[in-house]
């Protein structure tokens, strides 16, 4: 059992990020058995769920002429335009059926505001709109977080960076994550988060 001041944060283990899904991450489903096992070690477990309205600004389909995986400029900075994914209430947005959701005490939904994407479990992509997770973890006395899930180089890495900036001890278990790896995004994510003090473990 880990210390009671440590939380396991399971990022976006949803059907659309697994093989066959709308924004499938290669091998996304391979991590689920290990994540289920890790849950036995933690007393605080949080799941995040990417949860977009169909007209979400991060969807290429909502930008006429734009190709999926191209970049656009949002008021808060550059934004990748994704294939439509994790639309609220759809099967693609549901947790993968193999994920054990029973031990989780909190599900944080993110990306539900039409005009802002939200990679991080703590802040939306404008870097100021809070999801409420920091308040929850603070009230539960959590000082360190272990991050696992999908995708390593987007939602996991952005969550890790914010957690480090908020003062948590942060560990990413890379073997319990899978990456999209778009234009070197995985290497960039590793460099940025390590510079912020995030520990990458197998
Ligand atoms: C994610 C791209 C778009 C993720 C979510 O979970 O990493 N990536 N929405
Ligand atoms: Zn998304």
CSV table of C-alpha atoms and ligand atoms in Angstrom, one decimal:
chain,number,residue,atom,x,y,z
A,1,UNK,CA,0.0,0.0,0.0
A,2,UNK,CA,1.3,3.5,-0.9
A,3,UNK,CA,1.3,6.3,1.7
A,4,UNK,CA,-2.2,7.8,2.3
A,5,UNK,CA,-1.0,11.2,1.0
A,6,UNK,CA,-0.5,9.7,-2.5
A,7,UNK,CA,-3.2,9.5,-5.2
A,8,UNK,CA,-3.5,7.5,-8.4
A,9,UNK,CA,-4.9,9.6,-11.3
A,10,UNK,CA,-6.1,7.5,-14.2
A,11,UNK,CA,-6.3,9.7,-17.3
A,12,UNK,CA,-8.9,9.1,-20.1
A,13,UNK,CA,-9.0,5.3,-20.4
A,14,UNK,CA,-12.0,5.7,-22.7
A,15,UNK,CA,-13.2,3.7,-25.8
A,16,UNK,CA,-12.3,6.5,-28.2
A,17,UNK,CA,-8.6,6.4,-27.2
A,18,UNK,CA,-8.4,2.6,-27.5
A,19,UNK,CA,-8.1,0.5,-30.7
A,20,UNK,CA,-11.2,0.9,-32.8
A,21,UNK,CA,-12.0,4.3,-31.2
A,22,UNK,CA,-12.3,7.7,-32.9
A,23,UNK,CA,-8.9,8.9,-31.7
A,24,UNK,CA,-7.3,5.5,-31.1
A,25,UNK,CA,-3.9,5.4,-29.4
A,26,UNK,CA,-1.8,2.4,-30.4
A,27,UNK,CA,-1.9,-0.2,-27.7
A,28,UNK,CA,-4.2,2.0,-25.6
A,29,UNK,CA,-6.0,-1.1,-24.2
A,30,UNK,CA,-2.8,-2.9,-23.2
A,31,UNK,CA,-2.3,-0.7,-20.1
A,32,UNK,CA,-5.7,-1.5,-18.5
A,33,UNK,CA,-4.8,-4.7,-16.6
A,34,UNK,CA,-1.8,-3.0,-15.0
A,35,UNK,CA,-3.9,0.1,-14.1
A,36,UNK,CA,-6.5,-2.2,-12.4
A,37,UNK,CA,-3.8,-3.8,-10.4
A,38,UNK,CA,-2.3,-0.5,-9.3
A,39,UNK,CA,-5.6,0.5,-7.8
A,40,UNK,CA,-5.0,-2.0,-5.0
A,41,UNK,CA,-2.0,0.1,-3.9
A,42,UNK,CA,-3.8,3.5,-3.5
A,43,UNK,CA,-6.5,4.7,-1.1
A,44,UNK,CA,-7.3,7.7,-3.3
A,45,UNK,CA,-8.1,7.0,-6.9
A,46,UNK,CA,-9.4,9.6,-9.4
A,47,UNK,CA,-10.4,8.9,-13.0
A,48,UNK,CA,-10.6,11.6,-15.7
A,49,UNK,CA,-13.0,11.5,-18.6
A,50,UNK,CA,-12.6,13.6,-21.8
A,51,UNK,CA,-16.2,14.9,-22.3
A,52,UNK,CA,-16.8,17.1,-25.3
A,53,UNK,CA,-20.0,18.6,-26.8
A,54,UNK,CA,-20.4,17.6,-30.5
A,55,UNK,CA,-19.7,21.2,-31.5
A,56,UNK,CA,-16.4,21.4,-29.6
A,57,UNK,CA,-13.8,23.8,-31.0
A,58,UNK,CA,-11.0,21.2,-30.8
A,59,UNK,CA,-12.7,19.0,-33.5
A,60,UNK,CA,-11.4,19.4,-37.1
A,61,UNK,CA,-15.0,18.7,-38.3
A,62,UNK,CA,-16.1,22.0,-36.7
A,63,UNK,CA,-13.5,24.0,-38.8
A,64,UNK,CA,-14.5,23.8,-42.5
A,65,UNK,CA,-11.6,22.7,-44.6
A,66,UNK,CA,-9.3,21.8,-41.7
A,67,UNK,CA,-7.7,18.4,-41.6
A,68,UNK,CA,-7.6,16.3,-38.5
A,69,UNK,CA,-4.2,16.7,-36.7
A,70,UNK,CA,-3.6,20.1,-38.2
A,71,UNK,CA,-2.9,23.1,-36.0
A,72,UNK,CA,-5.1,26.2,-35.4
A,73,UNK,CA,-4.8,29.3,-33.3
A,74,UNK,CA,-7.2,29.7,-30.4
A,75,UNK,CA,-7.4,32.8,-28.2
A,76,UNK,CA,-5.3,30.8,-25.6
A,77,UNK,CA,-2.7,29.7,-28.1
A,78,UNK,CA,-2.0,26.9,-30.7
A,79,UNK,CA,-4.4,24.0,-30.7
A,80,UNK,CA,-4.3,20.6,-32.5
A,81,UNK,CA,-7.6,19.9,-34.4
A,82,UNK,CA,-8.6,16.4,-33.5
A,83,UNK,CA,-10.9,13.9,-35.1
A,84,UNK,CA,-14.3,14.2,-33.2
A,85,UNK,CA,-13.9,12.1,-30.1
A,86,UNK,CA,-15.4,11.5,-26.6
A,87,UNK,CA,-18.7,13.2,-27.4
A,88,UNK,CA,-20.8,13.4,-24.2
A,89,UNK,CA,-23.0,10.4,-23.7
A,90,UNK,CA,-21.6,8.4,-26.6
A,91,UNK,CA,-20.1,4.9,-26.4
A,92,UNK,CA,-16.8,6.4,-27.4
A,93,UNK,CA,-16.8,8.6,-24.3
A,94,UNK,CA,-17.5,5.7,-22.0
A,95,UNK,CA,-14.7,4.2,-20.0
A,96,UNK,CA,-13.2,1.1,-21.6
A,97,UNK,CA,-15.2,-1.9,-20.3
A,98,UNK,CA,-12.1,-3.6,-19.0
A,99,UNK,CA,-11.2,-0.7,-16.7
A,100,UNK,CA,-12.2,-1.3,-13.1
A,101,UNK,CA,-14.0,2.0,-12.2
A,102,UNK,CA,-15.4,0.7,-8.8
A,103,UNK,CA,-12.5,1.8,-6.6
A,104,UNK,CA,-12.5,5.4,-7.9
A,105,UNK,CA,-13.9,8.0,-5.6
A,106,UNK,CA,-14.0,10.9,-8.1
A,107,UNK,CA,-14.5,11.2,-11.9
A,108,UNK,CA,-13.3,14.5,-13.3
A,109,UNK,CA,-14.9,15.4,-16.6
A,110,UNK,CA,-13.0,17.9,-18.8
A,111,UNK,CA,-13.3,19.6,-22.1
A,112,UNK,CA,-17.0,20.2,-21.7
A,113,UNK,CA,-16.8,23.9,-22.6
A,114,UNK,CA,-17.3,24.4,-26.3
A,115,UNK,CA,-14.6,27.0,-26.8
A,116,UNK,CA,-11.7,25.6,-24.7
A,117,UNK,CA,-10.0,22.2,-24.9
A,118,UNK,CA,-8.7,20.6,-21.7
A,119,UNK,CA,-5.8,18.2,-21.7
A,120,UNK,CA,-4.8,18.6,-18.1
A,121,UNK,CA,-6.8,17.1,-15.2
A,122,UNK,CA,-6.2,20.4,-13.3
A,123,UNK,CA,-6.6,23.3,-15.8
A,124,UNK,CA,-8.1,23.8,-19.2
A,125,UNK,CA,-5.9,24.8,-22.1
A,126,UNK,CA,-6.2,28.5,-21.2
A,127,UNK,CA,-4.1,27.5,-18.2
A,128,UNK,CA,-6.4,29.4,-15.8
A,129,UNK,CA,-9.8,27.7,-15.8
A,130,UNK,CA,-9.7,25.1,-13.0
A,131,UNK,CA,-11.3,21.7,-13.1
A,132,UNK,CA,-11.6,21.5,-9.3
A,133,UNK,CA,-9.2,18.6,-8.9
A,134,UNK,CA,-6.6,20.6,-7.0
A,135,UNK,CA,-9.3,21.6,-4.4
A,136,UNK,CA,-10.4,17.9,-4.0
A,137,UNK,CA,-6.9,16.6,-3.6
A,138,UNK,CA,-5.9,19.3,-1.2
A,139,UNK,CA,-9.0,18.7,1.0
A,140,UNK,CA,-8.1,15.0,1.0
A,141,UNK,CA,-4.5,15.7,2.1
A,142,UNK,CA,-2.9,14.5,-1.1
A,143,UNK,CA,0.7,15.6,-1.7
A,144,UNK,CA,1.9,13.3,-4.4
A,145,UNK,CA,0.3,11.8,-7.5
A,146,UNK,CA,1.0,8.9,-9.8
A,147,UNK,CA,-0.3,9.4,-13.3
A,148,UNK,CA,-1.2,6.7,-15.8
A,149,UNK,CA,-3.5,6.4,-18.9
A,150,UNK,CA,-3.9,8.1,-22.3
A,151,UNK,CA,-2.3,9.7,-24.0
A,152,UNK,CA,1.2,10.0,-22.5
A,153,UNK,CA,2.1,13.1,-24.5
A,154,UNK,CA,-1.1,15.0,-24.2
A,155,UNK,CA,-3.5,14.6,-21.3
A,156,UNK,CA,-1.0,12.7,-19.1
A,157,UNK,CA,1.9,15.1,-19.7
A,158,UNK,CA,-0.2,18.3,-19.3
A,159,UNK,CA,-1.6,16.9,-16.1
A,160,UNK,CA,1.9,16.0,-14.8
A,161,UNK,CA,3.2,19.5,-15.6
A,162,UNK,CA,0.3,21.2,-13.8
A,163,UNK,CA,0.6,18.9,-10.8
A,164,UNK,CA,4.3,19.7,-10.5
A,165,UNK,CA,3.6,23.4,-10.8
A,166,UNK,CA,1.0,23.1,-8.1
A,167,UNK,CA,3.6,21.5,-5.8
A,168,UNK,CA,2.7,17.8,-5.9
A,169,UNK,CA,5.3,15.2,-6.1
A,170,UNK,CA,4.7,13.7,-9.6
A,171,UNK,CA,5.4,10.3,-11.1
A,172,UNK,CA,4.4,9.1,-14.6
A,173,UNK,CA,4.4,5.3,-15.0
A,174,UNK,CA,5.2,5.2,-18.6
A,175,UNK,CA,4.5,1.5,-19.0
A,176,UNK,CA,0.9,2.2,-17.9
A,177,UNK,CA,0.5,4.9,-20.6
A,178,UNK,CA,0.5,5.0,-24.4
A,179,UNK,CA,1.3,8.0,-26.6
A,180,UNK,CA,-0.2,9.6,-29.7
A,181,UNK,CA,3.3,10.9,-30.7
A,182,UNK,CA,2.4,13.6,-33.1
A,183,UNK,CA,5.4,15.5,-34.6
A,184,UNK,CA,7.8,14.7,-31.7
A,185,UNK,CA,5.2,15.4,-29.0
A,186,UNK,CA,6.3,12.5,-26.8
A,187,UNK,CA,10.0,13.6,-26.6
A,188,UNK,CA,8.8,17.2,-26.0
A,189,UNK,CA,6.5,16.1,-23.3
A,190,UNK,CA,9.2,14.2,-21.5
A,191,UNK,CA,11.7,17.1,-21.7
A,192,UNK,CA,9.2,19.7,-20.5
A,193,UNK,CA,7.8,17.6,-17.6
A,194,UNK,CA,11.3,16.4,-16.4
A,195,UNK,CA,12.4,20.0,-16.3
A,196,UNK,CA,9.5,20.7,-14.0
A,197,UNK,CA,10.6,17.9,-11.7
A,198,UNK,CA,8.3,15.1,-12.9
A,199,UNK,CA,9.7,11.6,-12.4
A,200,UNK,CA,9.2,9.1,-15.3
A,201,UNK,CA,9.3,5.5,-14.2
A,202,UNK,CA,8.7,2.3,-16.1
B,1,LIG,C1,-6.5,13.7,-25.4
B,1,LIG,C2,-6.3,14.7,-27.5
B,1,LIG,C3,-7.6,15.2,-27.4
B,1,LIG,C4,-5.9,12.9,-24.4
B,1,LIG,C5,-7.8,14.2,-25.3
B,1,LIG,O1,-6.6,12.2,-23.6
B,1,LIG,O2,-4.6,12.8,-24.4
B,1,LIG,N1,-5.8,14.0,-26.5
B,1,LIG,N2,-8.3,15.0,-26.3
B,2,LIG,ZN1,-10.3,15.6,-26.2
